[in-house]
């Protein structure tokens, strides 16, 4: 197979030159430039700003921005902004939020918000000498980064703990500086990484100097300095609870007690079966991610942390748990993740700012609470659908709308097709056939 030539200096091309280059590679994509250009922001200043968020930008990629009202979290009512491409997620969040607002709401607690950073290095000398040197110089090391931590300390954050860890049982000569941070209302990735890189330099200098003067044998090589997205100590716990009687009207065929038992069993299956657990947790993250994205936070970091935590006991399990005891149904979620309400995109992206405004400009802790509530809400709605009518009914309604849109159906055609498919299985070809029949009849 003949490969196209390797492109050089692509980033230096203007936006329209990049599009032209792309069109040259994709002869069949005639409409490329028109579609890409039609998704640009009409305000060139705003377009310029969006382009600067990333690199090699040629257009904007729109996602729906929706609202889920009626989120009662610790006694306060919130309208929650959600950005997500998947149909039914916002509706599911809104439906669970409304139900639980009438039943005590979401009870949420941020257990802690500690973040982790690591300097990974090799030390070829003796571990005990290194520990000794570290203990004697811990304060000096902290002082060496105070020019970076000073401002964060004024905001209530900073380094909480600095430890030296011996990892030689895993890899020969492998050690770590393991640092716990509090980053106030910031997610803190840049802050943590800057501190770690500075700390690594200071540590390397210190060890080189001190070992030389004390005649200690050994060489230290810094491998890398980076935050960890696994933050089990940036943890939030959330629950809803109600007498089973309150669940009476959630399904036509199950009374509250039967619904609660079936629900708890479904969650238990997710606790015991990894295949089910991944999908179950994906349902939680549907809600969490949508708020994370709407508020300009890093959903990949949230996902990575949540999934890692789901296996912290040795096998992958559900992040939520459900129980029925003495007539009370309780549904809980425990999930660690890191988000911020200052810094990064939260202050740059106009819609992230709007989202935070809609939520009353929360601090990071409150935002974590709301995100956890959205996760539990979506989990509740998903499991509710699964154990009752199934999820396809709702999905198929959206699917049908999408098919009709793609086939260019008129409003009266849409109404008739939706009526016709009310009790039938939806597929693209079935809808197309029926639409053709309608169109032939009206000729
Ligand atoms: C779909 O995006 C999410 C669900 O699959 C979650 C679940 O199965 O619990 C419905």
mmCIF file of N, CA, C and O and ligand atoms in Angstrom, residues 86 276 279-280 282-283 286 382 386 391, ligand 1:
data_model
loop_
_atom_site.group_PDB
_atom_site.id
_atom_site.type_symbol
_atom_site.label_atom_id
_atom_site.label_comp_id
_atom_site.label_asym_id
_atom_site.label_seq_id
_atom_site.Cartn_x
_atom_site.Cartn_y
_atom_site.Cartn_z
ATOM 1 N N UNK A 86 -25.355 11.815 24.324
ATOM 2 C CA UNK A 86 -26.211 10.621 24.368
ATOM 3 C C UNK A 86 -27.629 10.996 24.774
ATOM 4 O O UNK A 86 -27.831 11.661 25.798
ATOM 5 N N UNK A 276 -21.058 -6.626 34.251
ATOM 6 C CA UNK A 276 -22.196 -5.763 34.570
ATOM 7 C C UNK A 276 -21.711 -4.467 35.260
ATOM 8 O O UNK A 276 -22.213 -3.382 34.985
ATOM 9 N N UNK A 279 -20.680 -1.525 32.967
ATOM 10 C CA UNK A 279 -21.814 -0.824 32.343
ATOM 11 C C UNK A 279 -22.589 -0.026 33.386
ATOM 12 O O UNK A 279 -23.024 1.100 33.139
ATOM 13 N N UNK A 280 -22.746 -0.621 34.560
ATOM 14 C CA UNK A 280 -23.418 0.039 35.683
ATOM 15 C C UNK A 280 -22.673 1.347 36.014
ATOM 16 O O UNK A 280 -23.281 2.412 36.131
ATOM 17 N N UNK A 282 -20.645 2.928 34.070
ATOM 18 C CA UNK A 282 -20.750 3.834 32.915
ATOM 19 C C UNK A 282 -22.027 4.669 33.049
ATOM 20 O O UNK A 282 -22.061 5.857 32.726
ATOM 21 N N UNK A 283 -23.088 4.041 33.565
ATOM 22 C CA UNK A 283 -24.337 4.769 33.787
ATOM 23 C C UNK A 283 -24.167 5.875 34.822
ATOM 24 O O UNK A 283 -24.765 6.946 34.711
ATOM 25 N N UNK A 286 -22.182 8.626 33.108
ATOM 26 C CA UNK A 286 -23.002 9.401 32.167
ATOM 27 C C UNK A 286 -23.402 10.721 32.817
ATOM 28 O O UNK A 286 -23.265 11.790 32.236
ATOM 29 N N UNK A 382 -31.208 4.624 35.374
ATOM 30 C CA UNK A 382 -30.825 3.524 34.480
ATOM 31 C C UNK A 382 -31.277 2.191 35.065
ATOM 32 O O UNK A 382 -31.916 1.375 34.383
ATOM 33 N N UNK A 386 -33.959 -0.504 33.680
ATOM 34 C CA UNK A 386 -33.531 -1.883 33.380
ATOM 35 C C UNK A 386 -34.400 -2.924 34.066
ATOM 36 O O UNK A 386 -34.704 -3.963 33.483
ATOM 37 N N UNK A 391 -34.464 -0.381 28.729
ATOM 38 C CA UNK A 391 -34.040 0.964 28.321
ATOM 39 C C UNK A 391 -34.329 1.260 26.849
ATOM 40 O O UNK A 391 -34.245 2.395 26.414
HETATM 41 C C1 LIG B 1 -26.262 3.693 28.824
HETATM 42 O O1 LIG B 1 -25.508 4.808 28.431
HETATM 43 C C2 LIG B 1 -26.083 3.448 30.288
HETATM 44 C C3 LIG B 1 -26.711 2.171 30.827
HETATM 45 O O2 LIG B 1 -26.254 1.052 30.068
HETATM 46 C C4 LIG B 1 -26.292 2.050 32.261
HETATM 47 C C5 LIG B 1 -26.663 0.736 32.915
HETATM 48 O O3 LIG B 1 -26.765 -0.280 32.219
HETATM 49 O O4 LIG B 1 -26.811 0.754 34.146
HETATM 50 C C6 LIG B 1 -28.215 2.195 30.686
#
